[in-house]
mmCIF file of N, CA and C in Angstrom:
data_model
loop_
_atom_site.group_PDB
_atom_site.id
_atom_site.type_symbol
_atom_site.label_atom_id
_atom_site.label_comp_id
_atom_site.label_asym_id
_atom_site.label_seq_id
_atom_site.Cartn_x
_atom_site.Cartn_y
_atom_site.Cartn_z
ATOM 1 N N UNK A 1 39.153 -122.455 -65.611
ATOM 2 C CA UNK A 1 40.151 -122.258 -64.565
ATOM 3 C C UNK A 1 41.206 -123.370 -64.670
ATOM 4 N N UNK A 2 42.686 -123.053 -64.869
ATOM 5 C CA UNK A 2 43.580 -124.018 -64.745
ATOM 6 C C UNK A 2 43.831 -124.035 -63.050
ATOM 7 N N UNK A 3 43.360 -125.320 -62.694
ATOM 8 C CA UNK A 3 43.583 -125.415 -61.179
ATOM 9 C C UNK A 3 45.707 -125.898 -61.250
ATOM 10 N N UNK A 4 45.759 -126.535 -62.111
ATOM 11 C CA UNK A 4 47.088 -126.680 -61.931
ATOM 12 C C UNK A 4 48.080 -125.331 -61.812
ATOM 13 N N UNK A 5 47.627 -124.378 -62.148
ATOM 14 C CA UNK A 5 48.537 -123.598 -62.508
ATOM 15 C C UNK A 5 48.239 -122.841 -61.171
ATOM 16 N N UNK A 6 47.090 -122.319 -61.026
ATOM 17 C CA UNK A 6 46.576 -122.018 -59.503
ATOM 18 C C UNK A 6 47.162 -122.483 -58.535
ATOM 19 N N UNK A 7 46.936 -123.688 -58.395
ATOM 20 C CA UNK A 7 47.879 -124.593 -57.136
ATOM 21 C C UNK A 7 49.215 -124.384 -57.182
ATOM 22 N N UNK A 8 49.507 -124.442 -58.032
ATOM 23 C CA UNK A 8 51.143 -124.059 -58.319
ATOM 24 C C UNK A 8 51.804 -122.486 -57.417
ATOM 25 N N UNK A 9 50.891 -121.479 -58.080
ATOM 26 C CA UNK A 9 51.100 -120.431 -57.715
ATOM 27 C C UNK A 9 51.082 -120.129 -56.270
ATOM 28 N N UNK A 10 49.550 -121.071 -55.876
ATOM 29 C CA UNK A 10 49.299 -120.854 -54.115
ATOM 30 C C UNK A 10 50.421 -121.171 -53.824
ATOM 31 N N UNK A 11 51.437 -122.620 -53.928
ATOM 32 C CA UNK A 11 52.114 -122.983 -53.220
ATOM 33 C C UNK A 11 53.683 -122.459 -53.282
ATOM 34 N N UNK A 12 53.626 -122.154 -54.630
ATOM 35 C CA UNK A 12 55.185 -121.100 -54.640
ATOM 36 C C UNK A 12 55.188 -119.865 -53.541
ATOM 37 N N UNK A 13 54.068 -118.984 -53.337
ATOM 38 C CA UNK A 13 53.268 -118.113 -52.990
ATOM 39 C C UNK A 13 53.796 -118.529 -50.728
ATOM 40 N N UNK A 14 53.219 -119.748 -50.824
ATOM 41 C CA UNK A 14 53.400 -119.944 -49.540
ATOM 42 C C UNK A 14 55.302 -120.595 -49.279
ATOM 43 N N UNK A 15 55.392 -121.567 -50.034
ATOM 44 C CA UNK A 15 57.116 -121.593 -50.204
ATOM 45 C C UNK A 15 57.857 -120.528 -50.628
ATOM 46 N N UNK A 16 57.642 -119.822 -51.255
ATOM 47 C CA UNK A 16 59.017 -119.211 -51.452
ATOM 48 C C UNK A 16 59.767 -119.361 -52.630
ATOM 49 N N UNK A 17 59.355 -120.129 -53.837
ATOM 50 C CA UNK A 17 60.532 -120.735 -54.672
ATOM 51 C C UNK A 17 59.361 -121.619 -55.341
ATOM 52 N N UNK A 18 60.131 -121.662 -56.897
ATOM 53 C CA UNK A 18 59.125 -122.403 -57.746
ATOM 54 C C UNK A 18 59.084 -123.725 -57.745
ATOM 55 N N UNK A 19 57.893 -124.820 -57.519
ATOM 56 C CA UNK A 19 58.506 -125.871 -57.320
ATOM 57 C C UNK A 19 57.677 -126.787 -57.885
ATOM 58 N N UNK A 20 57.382 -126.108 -60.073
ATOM 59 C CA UNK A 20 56.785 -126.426 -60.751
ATOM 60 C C UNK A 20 57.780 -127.333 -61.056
ATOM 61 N N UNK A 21 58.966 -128.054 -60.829
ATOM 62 C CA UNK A 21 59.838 -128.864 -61.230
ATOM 63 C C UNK A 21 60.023 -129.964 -60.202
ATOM 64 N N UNK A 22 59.008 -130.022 -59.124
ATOM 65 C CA UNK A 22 58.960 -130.869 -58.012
ATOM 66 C C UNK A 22 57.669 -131.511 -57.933
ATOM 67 N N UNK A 23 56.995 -131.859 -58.784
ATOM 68 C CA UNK A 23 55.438 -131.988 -58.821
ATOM 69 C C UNK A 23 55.476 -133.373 -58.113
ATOM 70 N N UNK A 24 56.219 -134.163 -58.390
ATOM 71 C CA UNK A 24 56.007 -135.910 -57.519
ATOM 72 C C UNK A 24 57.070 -135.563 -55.837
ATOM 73 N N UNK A 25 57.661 -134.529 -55.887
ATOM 74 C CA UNK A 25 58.886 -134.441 -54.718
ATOM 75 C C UNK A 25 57.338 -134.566 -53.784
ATOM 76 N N UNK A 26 58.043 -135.050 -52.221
ATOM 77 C CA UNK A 26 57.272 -134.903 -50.923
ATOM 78 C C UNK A 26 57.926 -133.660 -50.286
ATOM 79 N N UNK A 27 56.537 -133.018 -50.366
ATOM 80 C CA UNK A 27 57.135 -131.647 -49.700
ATOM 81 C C UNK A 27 57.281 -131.251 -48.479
ATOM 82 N N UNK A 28 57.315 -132.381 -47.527
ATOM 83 C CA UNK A 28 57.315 -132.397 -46.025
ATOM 84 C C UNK A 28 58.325 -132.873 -45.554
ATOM 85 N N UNK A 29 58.988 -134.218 -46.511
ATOM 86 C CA UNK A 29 59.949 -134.973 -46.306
ATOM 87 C C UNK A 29 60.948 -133.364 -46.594
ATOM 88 N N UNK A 30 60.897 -132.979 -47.666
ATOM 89 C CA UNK A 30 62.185 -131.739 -48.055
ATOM 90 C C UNK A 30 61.939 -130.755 -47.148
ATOM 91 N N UNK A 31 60.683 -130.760 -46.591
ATOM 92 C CA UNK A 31 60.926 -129.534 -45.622
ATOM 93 C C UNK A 31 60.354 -128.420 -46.224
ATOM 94 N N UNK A 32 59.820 -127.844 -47.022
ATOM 95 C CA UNK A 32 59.059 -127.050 -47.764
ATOM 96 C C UNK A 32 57.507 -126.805 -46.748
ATOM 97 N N UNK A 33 57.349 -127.451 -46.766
ATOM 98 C CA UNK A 33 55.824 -127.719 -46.261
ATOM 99 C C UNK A 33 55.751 -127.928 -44.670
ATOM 100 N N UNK A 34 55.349 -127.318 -43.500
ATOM 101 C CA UNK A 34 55.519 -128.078 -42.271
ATOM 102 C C UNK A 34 53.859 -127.799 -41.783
ATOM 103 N N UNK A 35 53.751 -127.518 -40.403
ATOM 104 C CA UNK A 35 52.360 -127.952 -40.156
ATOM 105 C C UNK A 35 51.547 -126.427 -39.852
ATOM 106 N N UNK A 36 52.725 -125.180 -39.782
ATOM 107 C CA UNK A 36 52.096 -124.003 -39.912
ATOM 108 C C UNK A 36 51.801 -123.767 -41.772
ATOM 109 N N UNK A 37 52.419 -123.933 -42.567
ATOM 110 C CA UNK A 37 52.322 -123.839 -43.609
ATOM 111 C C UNK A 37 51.260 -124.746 -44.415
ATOM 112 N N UNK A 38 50.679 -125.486 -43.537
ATOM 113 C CA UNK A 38 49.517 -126.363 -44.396
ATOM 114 C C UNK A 38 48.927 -125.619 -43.789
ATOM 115 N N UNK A 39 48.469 -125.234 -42.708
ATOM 116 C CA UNK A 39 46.950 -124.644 -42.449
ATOM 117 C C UNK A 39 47.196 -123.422 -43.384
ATOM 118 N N UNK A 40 48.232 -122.091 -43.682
ATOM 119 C CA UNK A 40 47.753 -121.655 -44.782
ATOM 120 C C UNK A 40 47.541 -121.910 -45.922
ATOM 121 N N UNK A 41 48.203 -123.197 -46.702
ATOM 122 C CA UNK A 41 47.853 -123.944 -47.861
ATOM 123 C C UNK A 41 46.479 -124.462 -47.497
ATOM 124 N N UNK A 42 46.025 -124.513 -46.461
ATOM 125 C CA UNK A 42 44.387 -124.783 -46.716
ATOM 126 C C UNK A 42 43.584 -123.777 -47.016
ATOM 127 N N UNK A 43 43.981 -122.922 -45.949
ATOM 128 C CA UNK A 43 42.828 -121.793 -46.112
ATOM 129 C C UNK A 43 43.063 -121.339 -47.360
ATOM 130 N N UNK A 44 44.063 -120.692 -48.401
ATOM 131 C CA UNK A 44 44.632 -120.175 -49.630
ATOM 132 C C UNK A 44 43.973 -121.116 -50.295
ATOM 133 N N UNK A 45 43.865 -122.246 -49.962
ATOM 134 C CA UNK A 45 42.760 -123.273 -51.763
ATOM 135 C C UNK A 45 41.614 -123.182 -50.999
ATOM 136 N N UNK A 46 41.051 -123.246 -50.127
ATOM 137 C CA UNK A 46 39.374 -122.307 -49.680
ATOM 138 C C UNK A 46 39.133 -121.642 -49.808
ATOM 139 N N UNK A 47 39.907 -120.400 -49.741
ATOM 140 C CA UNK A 47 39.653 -118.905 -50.809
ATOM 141 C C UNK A 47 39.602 -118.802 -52.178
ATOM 142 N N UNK A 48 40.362 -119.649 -52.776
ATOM 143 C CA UNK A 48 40.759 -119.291 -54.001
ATOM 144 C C UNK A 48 39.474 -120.426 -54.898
ATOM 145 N N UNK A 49 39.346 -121.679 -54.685
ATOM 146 C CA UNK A 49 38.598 -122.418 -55.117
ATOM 147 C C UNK A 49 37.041 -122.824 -54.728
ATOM 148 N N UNK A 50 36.748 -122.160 -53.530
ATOM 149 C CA UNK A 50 35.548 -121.964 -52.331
ATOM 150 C C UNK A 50 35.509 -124.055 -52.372
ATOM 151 N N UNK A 51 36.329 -123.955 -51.942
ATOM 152 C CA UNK A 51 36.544 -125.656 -51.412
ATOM 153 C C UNK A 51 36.284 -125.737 -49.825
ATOM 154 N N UNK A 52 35.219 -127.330 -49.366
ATOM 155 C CA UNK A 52 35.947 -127.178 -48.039
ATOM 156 C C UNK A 52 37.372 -128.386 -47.994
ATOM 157 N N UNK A 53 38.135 -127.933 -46.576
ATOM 158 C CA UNK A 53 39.660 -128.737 -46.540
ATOM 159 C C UNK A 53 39.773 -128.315 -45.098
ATOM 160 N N UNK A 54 39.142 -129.038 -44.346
ATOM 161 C CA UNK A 54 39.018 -128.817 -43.017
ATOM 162 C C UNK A 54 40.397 -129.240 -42.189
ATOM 163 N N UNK A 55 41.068 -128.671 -41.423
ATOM 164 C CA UNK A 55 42.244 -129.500 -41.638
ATOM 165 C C UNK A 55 42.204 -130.774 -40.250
ATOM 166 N N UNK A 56 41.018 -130.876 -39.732
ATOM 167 C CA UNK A 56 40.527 -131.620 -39.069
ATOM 168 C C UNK A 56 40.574 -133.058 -39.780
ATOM 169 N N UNK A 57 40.265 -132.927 -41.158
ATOM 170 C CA UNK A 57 40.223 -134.321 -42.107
ATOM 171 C C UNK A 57 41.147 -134.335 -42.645
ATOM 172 N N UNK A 58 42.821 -133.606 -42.456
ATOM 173 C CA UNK A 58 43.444 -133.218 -43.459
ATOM 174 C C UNK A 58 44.924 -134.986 -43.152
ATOM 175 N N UNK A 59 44.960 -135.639 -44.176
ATOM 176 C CA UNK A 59 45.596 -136.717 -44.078
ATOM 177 C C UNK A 59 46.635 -135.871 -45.016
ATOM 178 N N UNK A 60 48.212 -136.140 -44.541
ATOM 179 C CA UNK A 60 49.539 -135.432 -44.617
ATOM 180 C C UNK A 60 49.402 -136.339 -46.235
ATOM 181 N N UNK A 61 49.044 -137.612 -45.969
ATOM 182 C CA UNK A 61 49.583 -138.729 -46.800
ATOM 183 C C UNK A 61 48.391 -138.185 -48.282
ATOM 184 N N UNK A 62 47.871 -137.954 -48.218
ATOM 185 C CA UNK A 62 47.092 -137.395 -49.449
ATOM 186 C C UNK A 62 47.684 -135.904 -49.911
ATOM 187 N N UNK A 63 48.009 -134.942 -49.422
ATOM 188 C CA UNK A 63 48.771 -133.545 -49.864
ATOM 189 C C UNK A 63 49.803 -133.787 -49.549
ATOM 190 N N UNK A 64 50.936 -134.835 -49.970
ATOM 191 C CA UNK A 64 52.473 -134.609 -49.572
ATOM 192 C C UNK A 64 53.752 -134.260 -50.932
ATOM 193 N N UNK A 65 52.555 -134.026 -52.114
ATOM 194 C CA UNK A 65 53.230 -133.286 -53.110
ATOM 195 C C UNK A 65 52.503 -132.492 -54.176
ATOM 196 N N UNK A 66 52.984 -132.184 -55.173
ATOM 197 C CA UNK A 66 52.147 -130.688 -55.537
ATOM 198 C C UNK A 66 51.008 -131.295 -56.708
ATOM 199 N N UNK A 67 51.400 -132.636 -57.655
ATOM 200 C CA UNK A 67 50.364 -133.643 -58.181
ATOM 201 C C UNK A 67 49.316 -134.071 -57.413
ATOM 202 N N UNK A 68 49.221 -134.586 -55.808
ATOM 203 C CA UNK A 68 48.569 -135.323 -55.130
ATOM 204 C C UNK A 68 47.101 -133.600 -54.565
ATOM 205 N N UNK A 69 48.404 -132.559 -54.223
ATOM 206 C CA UNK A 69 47.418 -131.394 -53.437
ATOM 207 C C UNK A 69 46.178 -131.382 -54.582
ATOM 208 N N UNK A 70 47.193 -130.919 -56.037
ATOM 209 C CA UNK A 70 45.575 -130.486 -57.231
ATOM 210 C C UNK A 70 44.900 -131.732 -57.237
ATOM 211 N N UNK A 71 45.582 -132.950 -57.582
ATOM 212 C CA UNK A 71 44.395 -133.700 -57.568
ATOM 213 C C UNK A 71 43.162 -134.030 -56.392
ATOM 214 N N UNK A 72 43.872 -134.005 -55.240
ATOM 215 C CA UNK A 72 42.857 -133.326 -54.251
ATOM 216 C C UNK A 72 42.037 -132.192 -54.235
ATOM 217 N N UNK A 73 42.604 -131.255 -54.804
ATOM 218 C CA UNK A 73 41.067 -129.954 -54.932
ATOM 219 C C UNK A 73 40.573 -130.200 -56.026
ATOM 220 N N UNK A 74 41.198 -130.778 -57.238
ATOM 221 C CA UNK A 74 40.238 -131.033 -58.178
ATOM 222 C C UNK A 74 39.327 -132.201 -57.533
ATOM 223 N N UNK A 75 39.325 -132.763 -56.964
ATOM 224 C CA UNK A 75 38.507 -133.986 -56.065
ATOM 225 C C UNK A 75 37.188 -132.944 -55.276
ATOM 226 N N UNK A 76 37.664 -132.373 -54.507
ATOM 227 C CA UNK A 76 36.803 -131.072 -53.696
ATOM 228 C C UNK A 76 36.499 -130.224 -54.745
ATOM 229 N N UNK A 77 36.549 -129.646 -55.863
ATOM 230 C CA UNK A 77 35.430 -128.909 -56.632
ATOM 231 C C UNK A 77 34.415 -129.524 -57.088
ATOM 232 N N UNK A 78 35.030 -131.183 -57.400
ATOM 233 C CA UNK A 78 33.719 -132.058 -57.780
ATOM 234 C C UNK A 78 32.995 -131.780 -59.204
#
């Protein structure tokens, strides 16, 4: 499984627009990302990867770009 490419897709999928050319951008600072759109970027990598990402534990500062999210679920597949 390429999780990079996966993650990619979830998150174009939930943005709107490809933003395989933004991998270090903060996607909250640009506005891409707000706080309805992470709870479906959670649930979408819990479906897709059977990860948990509770968004109870969910620190903005660890998923605030599209390098930091995969390396976070690659962290949660373990």
């Amino acid at each position: 499984m390429d999780v990079q490419a996966e993650v990619i897709e979830v998150l174009n999928g939930i943005i709107g627009e490809d933003i395989s050319d933004q991998m270090d951008d903060n996607l909250f600072d640009s506005g891409l990302l707000d706080s309805m759109a992470t709870v479906e970027l959670l649930l979408d990598l819990e479906n897709k990867f059977s990860i948990q990402a509770p968004v109870s534990e969910f620190n903005r500062d660890e998923w605030d770009t599209p390098n930091k999210i995969i390396a976070k679920v690659k962290s949660l597949i373990g």
